[in-house]
Short mmCIF file of C-alpha atoms in Angstrom, two decimals:
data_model
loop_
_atom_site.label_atom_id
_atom_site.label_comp_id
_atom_site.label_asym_id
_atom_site.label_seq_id
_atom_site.Cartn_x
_atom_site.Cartn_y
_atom_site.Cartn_z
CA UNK A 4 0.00 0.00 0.00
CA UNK A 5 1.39 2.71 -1.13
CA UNK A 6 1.70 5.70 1.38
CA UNK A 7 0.18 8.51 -0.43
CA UNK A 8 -3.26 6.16 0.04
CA UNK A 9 -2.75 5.36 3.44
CA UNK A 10 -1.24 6.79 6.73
CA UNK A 11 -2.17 7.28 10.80
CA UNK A 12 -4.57 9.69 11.07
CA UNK A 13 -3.11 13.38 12.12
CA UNK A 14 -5.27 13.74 14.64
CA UNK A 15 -8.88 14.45 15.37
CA UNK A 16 -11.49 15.26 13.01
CA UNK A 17 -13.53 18.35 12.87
CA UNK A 18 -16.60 19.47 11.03
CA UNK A 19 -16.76 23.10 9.69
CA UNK A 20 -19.19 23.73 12.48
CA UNK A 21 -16.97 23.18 15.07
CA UNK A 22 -19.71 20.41 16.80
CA UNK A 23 -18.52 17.02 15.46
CA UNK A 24 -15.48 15.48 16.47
CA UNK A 25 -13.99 12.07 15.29
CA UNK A 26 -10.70 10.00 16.14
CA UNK A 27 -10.32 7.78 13.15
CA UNK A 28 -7.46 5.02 13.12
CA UNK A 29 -5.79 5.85 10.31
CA UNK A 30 -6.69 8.19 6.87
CA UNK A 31 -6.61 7.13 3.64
CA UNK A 32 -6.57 9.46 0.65
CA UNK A 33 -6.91 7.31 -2.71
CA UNK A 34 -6.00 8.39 -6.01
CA UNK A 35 -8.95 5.71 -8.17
CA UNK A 36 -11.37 3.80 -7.27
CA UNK A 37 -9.07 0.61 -7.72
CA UNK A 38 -6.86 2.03 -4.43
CA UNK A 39 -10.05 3.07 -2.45
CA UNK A 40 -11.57 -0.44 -3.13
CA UNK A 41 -7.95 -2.04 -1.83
CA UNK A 42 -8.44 0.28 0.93
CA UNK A 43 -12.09 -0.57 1.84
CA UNK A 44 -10.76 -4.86 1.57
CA UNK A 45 -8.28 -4.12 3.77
CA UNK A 46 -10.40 -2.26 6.61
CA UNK A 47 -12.41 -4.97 6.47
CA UNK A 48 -9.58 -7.31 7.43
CA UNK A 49 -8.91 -5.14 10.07
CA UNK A 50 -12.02 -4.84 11.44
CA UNK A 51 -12.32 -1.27 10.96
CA UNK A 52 -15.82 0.79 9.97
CA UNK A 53 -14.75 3.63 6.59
CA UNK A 54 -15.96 6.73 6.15
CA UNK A 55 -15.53 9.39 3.54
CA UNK A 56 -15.17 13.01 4.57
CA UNK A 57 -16.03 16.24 2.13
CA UNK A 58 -15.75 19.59 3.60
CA UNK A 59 -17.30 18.44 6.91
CA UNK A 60 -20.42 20.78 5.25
CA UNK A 61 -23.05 18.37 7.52
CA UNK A 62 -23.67 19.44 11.24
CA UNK A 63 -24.93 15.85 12.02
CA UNK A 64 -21.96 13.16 13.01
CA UNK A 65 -23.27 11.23 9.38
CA UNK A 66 -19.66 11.57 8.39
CA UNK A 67 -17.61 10.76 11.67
CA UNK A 68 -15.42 7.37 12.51
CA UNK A 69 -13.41 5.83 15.06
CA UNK A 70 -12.08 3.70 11.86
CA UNK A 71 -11.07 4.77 8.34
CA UNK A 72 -11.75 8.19 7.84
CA UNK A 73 -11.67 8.50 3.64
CA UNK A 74 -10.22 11.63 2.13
CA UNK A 75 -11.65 11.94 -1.47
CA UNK A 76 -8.99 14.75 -2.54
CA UNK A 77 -7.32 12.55 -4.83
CA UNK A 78 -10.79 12.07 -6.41
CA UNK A 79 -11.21 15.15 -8.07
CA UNK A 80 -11.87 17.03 -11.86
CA UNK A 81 -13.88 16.16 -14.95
CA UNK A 82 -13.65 12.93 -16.67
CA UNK A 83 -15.80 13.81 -19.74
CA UNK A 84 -18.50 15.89 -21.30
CA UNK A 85 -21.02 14.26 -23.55
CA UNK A 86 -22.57 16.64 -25.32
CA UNK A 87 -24.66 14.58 -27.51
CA UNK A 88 -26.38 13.73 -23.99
CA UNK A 89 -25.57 16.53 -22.17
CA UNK A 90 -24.33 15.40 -19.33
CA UNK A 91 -21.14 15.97 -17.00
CA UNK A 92 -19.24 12.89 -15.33
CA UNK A 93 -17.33 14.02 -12.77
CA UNK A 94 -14.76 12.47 -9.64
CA UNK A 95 -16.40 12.43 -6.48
CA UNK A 96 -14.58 14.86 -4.77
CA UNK A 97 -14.31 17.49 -6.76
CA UNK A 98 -16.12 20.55 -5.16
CA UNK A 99 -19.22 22.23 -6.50
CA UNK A 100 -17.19 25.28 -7.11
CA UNK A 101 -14.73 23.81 -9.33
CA UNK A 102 -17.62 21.82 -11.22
CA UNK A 103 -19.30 25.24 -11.92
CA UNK A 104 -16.51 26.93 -12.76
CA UNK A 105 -15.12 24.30 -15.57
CA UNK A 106 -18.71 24.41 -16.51
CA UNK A 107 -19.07 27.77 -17.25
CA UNK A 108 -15.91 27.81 -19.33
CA UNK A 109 -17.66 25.22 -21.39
CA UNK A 110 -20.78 26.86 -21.69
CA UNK A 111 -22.58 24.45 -19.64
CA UNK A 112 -24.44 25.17 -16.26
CA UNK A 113 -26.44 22.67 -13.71
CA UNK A 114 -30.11 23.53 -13.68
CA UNK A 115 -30.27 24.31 -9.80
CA UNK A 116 -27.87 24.47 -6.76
CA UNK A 117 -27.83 25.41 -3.36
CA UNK A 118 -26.47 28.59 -1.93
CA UNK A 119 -23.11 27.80 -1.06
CA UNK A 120 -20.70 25.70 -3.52
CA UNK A 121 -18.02 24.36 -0.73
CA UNK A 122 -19.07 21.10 -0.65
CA UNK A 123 -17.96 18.44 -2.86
CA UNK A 124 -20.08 16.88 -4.95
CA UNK A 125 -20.30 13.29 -3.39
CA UNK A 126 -20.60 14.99 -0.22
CA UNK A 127 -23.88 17.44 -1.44
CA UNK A 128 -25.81 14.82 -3.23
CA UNK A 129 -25.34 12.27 -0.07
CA UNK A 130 -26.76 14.60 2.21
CA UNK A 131 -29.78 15.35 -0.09
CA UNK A 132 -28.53 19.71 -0.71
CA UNK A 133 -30.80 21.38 -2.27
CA UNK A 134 -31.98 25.31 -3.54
CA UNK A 135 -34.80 26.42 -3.87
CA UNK A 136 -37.32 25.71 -7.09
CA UNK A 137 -40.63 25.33 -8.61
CA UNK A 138 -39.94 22.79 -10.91
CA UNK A 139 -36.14 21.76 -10.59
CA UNK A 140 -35.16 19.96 -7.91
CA UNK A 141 -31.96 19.48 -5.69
CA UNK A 142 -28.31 18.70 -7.04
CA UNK A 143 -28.81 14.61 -6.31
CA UNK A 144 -31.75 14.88 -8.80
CA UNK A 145 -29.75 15.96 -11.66
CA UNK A 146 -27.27 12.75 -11.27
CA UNK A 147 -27.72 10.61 -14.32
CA UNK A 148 -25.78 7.65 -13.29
CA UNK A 149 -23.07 7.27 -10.90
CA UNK A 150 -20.17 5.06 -9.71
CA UNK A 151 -19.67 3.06 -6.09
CA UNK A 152 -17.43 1.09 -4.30
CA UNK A 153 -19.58 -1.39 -2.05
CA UNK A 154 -18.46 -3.22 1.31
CA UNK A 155 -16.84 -6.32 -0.93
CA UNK A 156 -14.91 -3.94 -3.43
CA UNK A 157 -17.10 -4.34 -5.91
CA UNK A 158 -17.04 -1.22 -8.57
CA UNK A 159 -20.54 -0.78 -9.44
CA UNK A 160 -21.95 1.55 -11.88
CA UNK A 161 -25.68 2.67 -11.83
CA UNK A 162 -28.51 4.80 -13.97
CA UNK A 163 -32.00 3.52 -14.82
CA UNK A 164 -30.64 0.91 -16.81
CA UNK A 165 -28.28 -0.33 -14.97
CA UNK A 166 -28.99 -1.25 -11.46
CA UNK A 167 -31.84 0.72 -10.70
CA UNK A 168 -32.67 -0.79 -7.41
CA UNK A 169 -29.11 0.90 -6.18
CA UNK A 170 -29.30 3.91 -8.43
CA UNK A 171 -33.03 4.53 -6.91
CA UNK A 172 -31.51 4.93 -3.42
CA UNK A 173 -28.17 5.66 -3.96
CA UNK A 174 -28.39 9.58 -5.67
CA UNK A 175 -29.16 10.51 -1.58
CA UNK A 176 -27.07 7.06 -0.12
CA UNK A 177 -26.14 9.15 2.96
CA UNK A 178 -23.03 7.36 2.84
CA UNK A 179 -24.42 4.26 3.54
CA UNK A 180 -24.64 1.67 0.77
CA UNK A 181 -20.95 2.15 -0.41
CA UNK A 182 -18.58 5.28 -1.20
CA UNK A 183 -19.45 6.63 -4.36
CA UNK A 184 -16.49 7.75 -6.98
CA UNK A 185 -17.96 9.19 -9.77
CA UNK A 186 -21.54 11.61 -10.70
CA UNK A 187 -22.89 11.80 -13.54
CA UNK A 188 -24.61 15.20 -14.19
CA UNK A 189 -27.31 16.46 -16.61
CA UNK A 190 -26.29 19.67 -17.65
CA UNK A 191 -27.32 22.47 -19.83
CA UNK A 192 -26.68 25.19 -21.89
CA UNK A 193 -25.20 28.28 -19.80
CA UNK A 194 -28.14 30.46 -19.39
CA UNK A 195 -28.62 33.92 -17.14
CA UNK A 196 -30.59 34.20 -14.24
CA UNK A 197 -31.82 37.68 -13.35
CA UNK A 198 -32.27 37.90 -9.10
CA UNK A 199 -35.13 40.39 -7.94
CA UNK A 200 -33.88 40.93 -3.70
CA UNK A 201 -37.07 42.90 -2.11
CA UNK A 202 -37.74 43.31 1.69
CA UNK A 203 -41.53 42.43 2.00
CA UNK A 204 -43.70 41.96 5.56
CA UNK A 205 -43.93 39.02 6.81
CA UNK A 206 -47.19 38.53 6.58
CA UNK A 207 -47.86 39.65 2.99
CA UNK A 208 -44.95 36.79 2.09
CA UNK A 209 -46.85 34.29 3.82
CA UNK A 210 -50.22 35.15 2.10
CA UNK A 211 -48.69 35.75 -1.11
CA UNK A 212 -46.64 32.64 -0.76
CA UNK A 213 -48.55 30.53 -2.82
CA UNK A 214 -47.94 33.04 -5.54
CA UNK A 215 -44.88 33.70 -5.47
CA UNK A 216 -44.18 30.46 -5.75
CA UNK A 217 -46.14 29.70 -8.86
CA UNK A 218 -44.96 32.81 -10.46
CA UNK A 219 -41.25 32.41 -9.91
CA UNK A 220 -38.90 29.93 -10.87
CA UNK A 221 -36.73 30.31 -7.97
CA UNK A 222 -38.19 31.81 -4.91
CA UNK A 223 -36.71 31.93 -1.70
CA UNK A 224 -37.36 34.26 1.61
CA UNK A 225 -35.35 34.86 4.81
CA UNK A 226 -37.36 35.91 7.83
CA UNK A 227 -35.58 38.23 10.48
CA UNK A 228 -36.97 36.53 14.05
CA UNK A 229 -37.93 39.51 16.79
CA UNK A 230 -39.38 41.48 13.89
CA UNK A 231 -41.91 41.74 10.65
CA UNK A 232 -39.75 42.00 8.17
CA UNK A 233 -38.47 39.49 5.47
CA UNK A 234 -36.15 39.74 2.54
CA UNK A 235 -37.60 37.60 -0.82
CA UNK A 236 -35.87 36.19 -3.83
CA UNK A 237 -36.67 35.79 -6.91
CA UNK A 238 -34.78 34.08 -9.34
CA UNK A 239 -35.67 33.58 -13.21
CA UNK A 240 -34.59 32.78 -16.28
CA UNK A 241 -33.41 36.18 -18.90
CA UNK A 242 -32.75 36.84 -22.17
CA UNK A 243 -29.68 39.30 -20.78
CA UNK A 244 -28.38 41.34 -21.28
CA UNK A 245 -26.03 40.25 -18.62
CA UNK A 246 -25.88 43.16 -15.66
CA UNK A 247 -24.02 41.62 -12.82
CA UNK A 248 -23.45 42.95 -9.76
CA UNK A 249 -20.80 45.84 -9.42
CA UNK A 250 -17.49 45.03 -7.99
CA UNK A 251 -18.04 47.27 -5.35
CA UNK A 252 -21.73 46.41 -4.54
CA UNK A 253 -21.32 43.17 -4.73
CA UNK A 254 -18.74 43.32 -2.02
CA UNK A 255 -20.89 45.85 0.43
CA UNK A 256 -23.42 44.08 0.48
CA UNK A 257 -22.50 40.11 0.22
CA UNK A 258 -18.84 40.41 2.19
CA UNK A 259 -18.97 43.80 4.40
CA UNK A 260 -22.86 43.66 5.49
CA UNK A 261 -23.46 39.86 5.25
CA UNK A 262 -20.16 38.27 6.40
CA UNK A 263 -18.36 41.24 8.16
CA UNK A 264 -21.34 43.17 9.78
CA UNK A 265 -23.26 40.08 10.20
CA UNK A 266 -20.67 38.23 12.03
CA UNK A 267 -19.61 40.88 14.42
CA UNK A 268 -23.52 41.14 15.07
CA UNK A 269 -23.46 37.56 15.89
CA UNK A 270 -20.66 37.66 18.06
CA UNK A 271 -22.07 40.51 20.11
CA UNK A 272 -25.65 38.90 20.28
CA UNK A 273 -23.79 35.82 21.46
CA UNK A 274 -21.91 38.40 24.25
CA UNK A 275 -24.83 40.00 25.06
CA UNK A 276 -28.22 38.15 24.10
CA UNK A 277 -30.45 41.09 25.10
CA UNK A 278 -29.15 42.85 22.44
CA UNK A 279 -30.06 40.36 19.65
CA UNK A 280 -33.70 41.87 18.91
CA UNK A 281 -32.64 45.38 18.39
CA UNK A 282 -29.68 43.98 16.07
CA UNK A 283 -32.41 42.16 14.59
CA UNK A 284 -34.15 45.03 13.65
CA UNK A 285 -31.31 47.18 12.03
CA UNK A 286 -29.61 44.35 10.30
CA UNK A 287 -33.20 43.32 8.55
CA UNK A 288 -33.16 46.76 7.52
CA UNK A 289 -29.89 46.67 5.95
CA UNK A 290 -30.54 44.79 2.81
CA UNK A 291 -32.19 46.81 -0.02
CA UNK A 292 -34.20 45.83 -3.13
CA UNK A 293 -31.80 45.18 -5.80
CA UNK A 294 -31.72 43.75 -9.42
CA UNK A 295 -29.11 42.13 -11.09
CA UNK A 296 -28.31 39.23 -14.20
CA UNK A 297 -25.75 36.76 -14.10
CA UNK A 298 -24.71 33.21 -15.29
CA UNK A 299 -26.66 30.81 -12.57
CA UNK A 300 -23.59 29.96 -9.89
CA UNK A 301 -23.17 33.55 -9.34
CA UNK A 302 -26.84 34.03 -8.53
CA UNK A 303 -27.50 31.09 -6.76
CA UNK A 304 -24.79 31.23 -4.41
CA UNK A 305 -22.93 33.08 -1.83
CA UNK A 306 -19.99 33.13 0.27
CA UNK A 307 -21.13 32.05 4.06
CA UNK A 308 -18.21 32.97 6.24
CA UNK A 309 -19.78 33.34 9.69
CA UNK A 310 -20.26 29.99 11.02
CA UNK A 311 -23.32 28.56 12.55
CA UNK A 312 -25.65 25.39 13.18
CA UNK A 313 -28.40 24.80 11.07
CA UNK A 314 -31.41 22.56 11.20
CA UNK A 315 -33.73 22.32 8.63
CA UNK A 316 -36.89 20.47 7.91
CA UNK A 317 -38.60 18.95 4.97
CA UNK A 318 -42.57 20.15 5.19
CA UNK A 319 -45.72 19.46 2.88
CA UNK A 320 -45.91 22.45 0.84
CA UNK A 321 -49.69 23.13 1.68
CA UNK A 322 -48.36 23.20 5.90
CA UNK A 323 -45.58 25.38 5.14
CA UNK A 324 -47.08 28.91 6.34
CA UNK A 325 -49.51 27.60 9.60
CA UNK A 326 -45.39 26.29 10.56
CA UNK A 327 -44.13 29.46 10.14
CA UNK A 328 -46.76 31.24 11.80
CA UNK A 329 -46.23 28.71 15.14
CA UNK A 330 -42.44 29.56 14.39
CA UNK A 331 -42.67 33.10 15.04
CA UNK A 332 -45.31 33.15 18.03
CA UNK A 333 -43.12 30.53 19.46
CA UNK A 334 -40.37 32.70 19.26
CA UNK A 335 -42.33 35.63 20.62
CA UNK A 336 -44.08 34.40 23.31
CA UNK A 337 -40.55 32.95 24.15
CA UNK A 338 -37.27 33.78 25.91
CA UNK A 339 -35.38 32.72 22.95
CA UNK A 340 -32.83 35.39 21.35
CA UNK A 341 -32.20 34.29 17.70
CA UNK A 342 -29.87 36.08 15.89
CA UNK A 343 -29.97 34.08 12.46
CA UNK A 344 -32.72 34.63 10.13
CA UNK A 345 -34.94 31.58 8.83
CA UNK A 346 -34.36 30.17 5.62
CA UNK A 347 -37.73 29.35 3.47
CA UNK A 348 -37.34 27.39 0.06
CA UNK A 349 -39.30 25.00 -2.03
CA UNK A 350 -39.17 21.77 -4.34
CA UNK A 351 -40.61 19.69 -6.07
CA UNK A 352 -41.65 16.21 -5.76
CA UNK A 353 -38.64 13.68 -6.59
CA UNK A 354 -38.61 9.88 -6.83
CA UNK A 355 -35.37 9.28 -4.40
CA UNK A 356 -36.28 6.85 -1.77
CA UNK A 357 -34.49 8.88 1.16
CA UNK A 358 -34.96 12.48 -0.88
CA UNK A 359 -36.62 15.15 1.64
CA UNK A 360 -38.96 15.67 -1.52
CA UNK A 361 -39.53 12.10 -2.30
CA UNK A 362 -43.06 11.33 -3.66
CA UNK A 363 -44.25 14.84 -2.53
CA UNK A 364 -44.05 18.79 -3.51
CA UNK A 365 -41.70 20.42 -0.33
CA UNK A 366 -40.95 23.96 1.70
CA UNK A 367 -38.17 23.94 3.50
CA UNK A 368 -37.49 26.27 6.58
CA UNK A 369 -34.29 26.08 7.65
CA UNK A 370 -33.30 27.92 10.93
CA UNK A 371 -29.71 28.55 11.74
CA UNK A 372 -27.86 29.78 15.38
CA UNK A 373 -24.64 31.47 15.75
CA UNK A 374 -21.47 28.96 16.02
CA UNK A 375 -21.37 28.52 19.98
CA UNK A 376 -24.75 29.95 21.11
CA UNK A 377 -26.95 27.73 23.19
CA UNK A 378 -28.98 25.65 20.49
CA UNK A 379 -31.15 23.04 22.32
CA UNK A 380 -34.38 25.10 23.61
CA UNK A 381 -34.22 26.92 20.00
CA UNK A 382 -33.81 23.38 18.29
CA UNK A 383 -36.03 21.26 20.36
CA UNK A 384 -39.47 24.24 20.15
CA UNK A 385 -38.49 24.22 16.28
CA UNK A 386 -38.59 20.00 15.29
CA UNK A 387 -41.71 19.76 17.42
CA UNK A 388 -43.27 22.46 15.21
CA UNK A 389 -41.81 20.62 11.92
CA UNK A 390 -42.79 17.35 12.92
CA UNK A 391 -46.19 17.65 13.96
CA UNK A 392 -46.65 19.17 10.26
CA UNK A 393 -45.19 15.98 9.04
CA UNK A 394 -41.67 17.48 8.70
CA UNK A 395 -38.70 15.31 7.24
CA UNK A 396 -34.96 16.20 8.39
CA UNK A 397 -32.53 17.24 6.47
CA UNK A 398 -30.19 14.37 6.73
CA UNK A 399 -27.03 16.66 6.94
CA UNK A 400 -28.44 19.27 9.59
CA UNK A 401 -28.59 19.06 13.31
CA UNK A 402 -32.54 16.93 14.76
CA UNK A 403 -33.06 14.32 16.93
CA UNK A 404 -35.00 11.88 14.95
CA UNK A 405 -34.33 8.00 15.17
CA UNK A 406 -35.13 5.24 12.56
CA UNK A 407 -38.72 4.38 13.89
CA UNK A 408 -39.64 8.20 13.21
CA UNK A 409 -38.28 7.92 10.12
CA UNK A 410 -39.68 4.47 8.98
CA UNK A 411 -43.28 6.39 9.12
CA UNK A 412 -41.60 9.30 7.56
CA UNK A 413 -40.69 7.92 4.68
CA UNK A 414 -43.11 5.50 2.37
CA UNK A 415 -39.68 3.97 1.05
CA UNK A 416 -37.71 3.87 4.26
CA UNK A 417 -37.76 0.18 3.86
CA UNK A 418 -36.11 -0.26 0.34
CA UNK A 419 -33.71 1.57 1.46
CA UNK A 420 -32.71 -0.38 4.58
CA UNK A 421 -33.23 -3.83 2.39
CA UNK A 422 -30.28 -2.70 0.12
CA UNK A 423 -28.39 -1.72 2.66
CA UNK A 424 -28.73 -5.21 4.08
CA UNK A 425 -27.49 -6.41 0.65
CA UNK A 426 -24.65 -4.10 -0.21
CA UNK A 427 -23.44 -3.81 3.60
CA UNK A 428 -24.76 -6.57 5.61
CA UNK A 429 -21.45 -6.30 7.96
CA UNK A 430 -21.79 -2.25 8.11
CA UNK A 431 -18.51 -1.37 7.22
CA UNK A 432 -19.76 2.03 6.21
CA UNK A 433 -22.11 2.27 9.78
CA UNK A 434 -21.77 4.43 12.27
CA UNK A 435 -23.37 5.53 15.07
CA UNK A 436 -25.53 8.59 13.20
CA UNK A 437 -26.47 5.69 10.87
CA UNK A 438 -27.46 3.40 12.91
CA UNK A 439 -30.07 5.98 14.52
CA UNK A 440 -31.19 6.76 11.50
CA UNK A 441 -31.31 4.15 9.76
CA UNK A 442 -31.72 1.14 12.68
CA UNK A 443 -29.22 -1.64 12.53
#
């Protein structure tokens, strides 16, 4: 073995969040799917459980291992365009920002993203990341085929032709049906977005939400907690001319207000929590309308600098306002001091078995806490709003749901742990998020 593939691990392992920790054994960083699969055989002889690490993007412990902790850096770039089928097949580690990027340069763009581009892509489509959109639907919904390595070593290709049992389950596999080496992307033409930003009222967004939804491709709204006021997105397609943002705007207002500004906000509301409702109320008023057309990665996404937890839920589209409305009286008839706006987005239905959209059309409301603020009380109101509107987690973001919750959840909860039981049956790939997620 050579030792560029294998080595004692450096020391702990951290998530970008700063809330999961993990000793593995020893790291491995393979350079093809032939060394990873030589790398998987010979954890197994060793006893040892393997996991594969991205950017430690996920605030859950679905990554984390006291065995072979996988670096996929190795993995990375572009194997091929086909343009007759327009699609991208990429390595699995490569991040999301360099997969836009060498799409642009080709003229080619993914139909939707999330809002941040860190990730890699493995690691995004795992963990089921999504943006916001009426009829497109997250990144892991865009994957035309892609390529595993299972428990035995086996290299195993899958698309609807090719075992679609796996490839059914395996776009979201949450890491736990083998470690994937290769997406396959549909892709497009490059194409221009133009973004409409507009502070609205909270509650004109939530009675106009239905509209807005319907009448925009992309729509998206953050609500500022401890006050009225929202700030809506809308995203849609343009015929140009292109009119990005100015160098200097762009900076103002997505580095100096909404890193900088923000963060120093967050630290003092974090100092001093009294403070967080009045900070609240200047910093929603901060953001003004503005209009501008780009290519789609530099609309859909921004840089996220200040670090936080997140958790988000998966709701019904139909419950998504009477949640929102329990969201803010709970927070106002509450001690709670939130300093992080909520996050509302929407999708449609997918047919992923563990997909937060599967088999039904989905808002999202995603609420977020300063990186080393008290989170429980916050968390705990929030999931027992989400879940008694028949909420899914995201599988990447902080909730306390457990396999039995889940099984009811999810109408195809058991496919999914029956070809686990097949392509894993010793869990080399388990752990203990996975195992209260998905039972043993």
């Amino acid at each position: 073995m050579s030792t560029r593939t294998a080595g004692a691990a450096s020391g702990p392992w951290r998530n970008w969040a700063g809330n999961v920790t993990s000793r593995p054994v020893r790291e491995a960083r393979p350079a093809s799917a032939e060394e990873l699969a030589a790398e998987i055989r010979r954890a197994a002889e060793d006893g040892l459980r393997v996991k594969t690490v991205g950017t430690g993007h996920s605030f859950t412990a679905i990554a984390a291992t006291d065995g072979v902790l996988v670096r996929p850096d190795l993995l990375t770039g572009v194997r091929g365009i086909d343009r007759a089928a327009m699609t991208v097949t990429v390595e699995s580690g490569t991040p999301l920002k360099r997969l836009n990027v060498a799409l642009a340069r080709e003229g080619l763009s993914l139909t939707n993203m999330g809002d941040i581009m860190e990730q890699t892509v493995a690691g995004a489509t795992s963990t089921g990341t999504h943006g916001t959109g009426r009829g497109s639907a997250s990144i892991a919904a865009q994957i035309r085929a892609l390529e595993l390595v299972t428990a035995d070593g086996t290299l195993m290709t899958c698309s609807p032709e090719e075992n679609p049992e796996v490839f059914a389950a395996a776009r979201i596999g949450l890491g736990a049906l083998g470690v994937v080496t290769a997406l396959t992307f549909a892709v497009e033409p490059v194409f221009l977005l133009t973004a409409r930003e507009e502070p609205m009222r909270f509650d004109r967004v939530l009675a106009e939400f239905d509209e807005l939804h319907a009448e925009n491709e992309h729509f998206e709204f953050y609500w500022f907690p401890h006050t009225d006021n929202c700030n809506t997105k809308r995203n849609n397609r343009s015929a140009g001319p292109a009119a990005p943002l100015g160098r200097f705007g762009g900076w103002f207002e997505d580095e100096f207000l909404s890193n900088g500004v923000f963060g120093a906000a967050c630290a003092l509301g974090r100092a001093v929590p009294p403070a967080i409702p009045g900070i609240a109320r200047v910093s929603s008023r901060a953001l003004s309308a503005r209009t501008y057309t780009d290519i789609p990665y530099k609309v859909f996404t921004s840089p996220r600098r200040v670090r936080f937890l997140e958790m988000e839920y998966a709701l019904p589209r139909e419950a998504a306002t009477a949640a929102l409305r329990e969201l803010k009286a709970m927070v106002e008839g509450s001690p709670l001091k939130v300093s992080f706006p909520v996050e509302v987005r929407t999708a449609p239905a997918d047919d992923i078995a563990l997909s937060t959209a599967s088999g039904r059309e989905t808002a999202y409301v995603a609420v977020h806490l300063y990186r080393g603020t008290p989170h429980q009380a916050y968390f705990t109101a929030v999931e027992r709003i989400m879940t008694a509107h028949g909420g899914r987690p995201h599988w990447g973001k902080v909730h306390t749901r457990d396999a039995a919750h889940l099984a009811e959840a999810y109408p195809r909860f058991g496919e999914f742990t029956a070809l686990r039981d097949r392509l894993d049956p010793d869990r080399r790939f388990g752990n203990d998020y996975l195992r209260r997620v998905l039972g043993d």
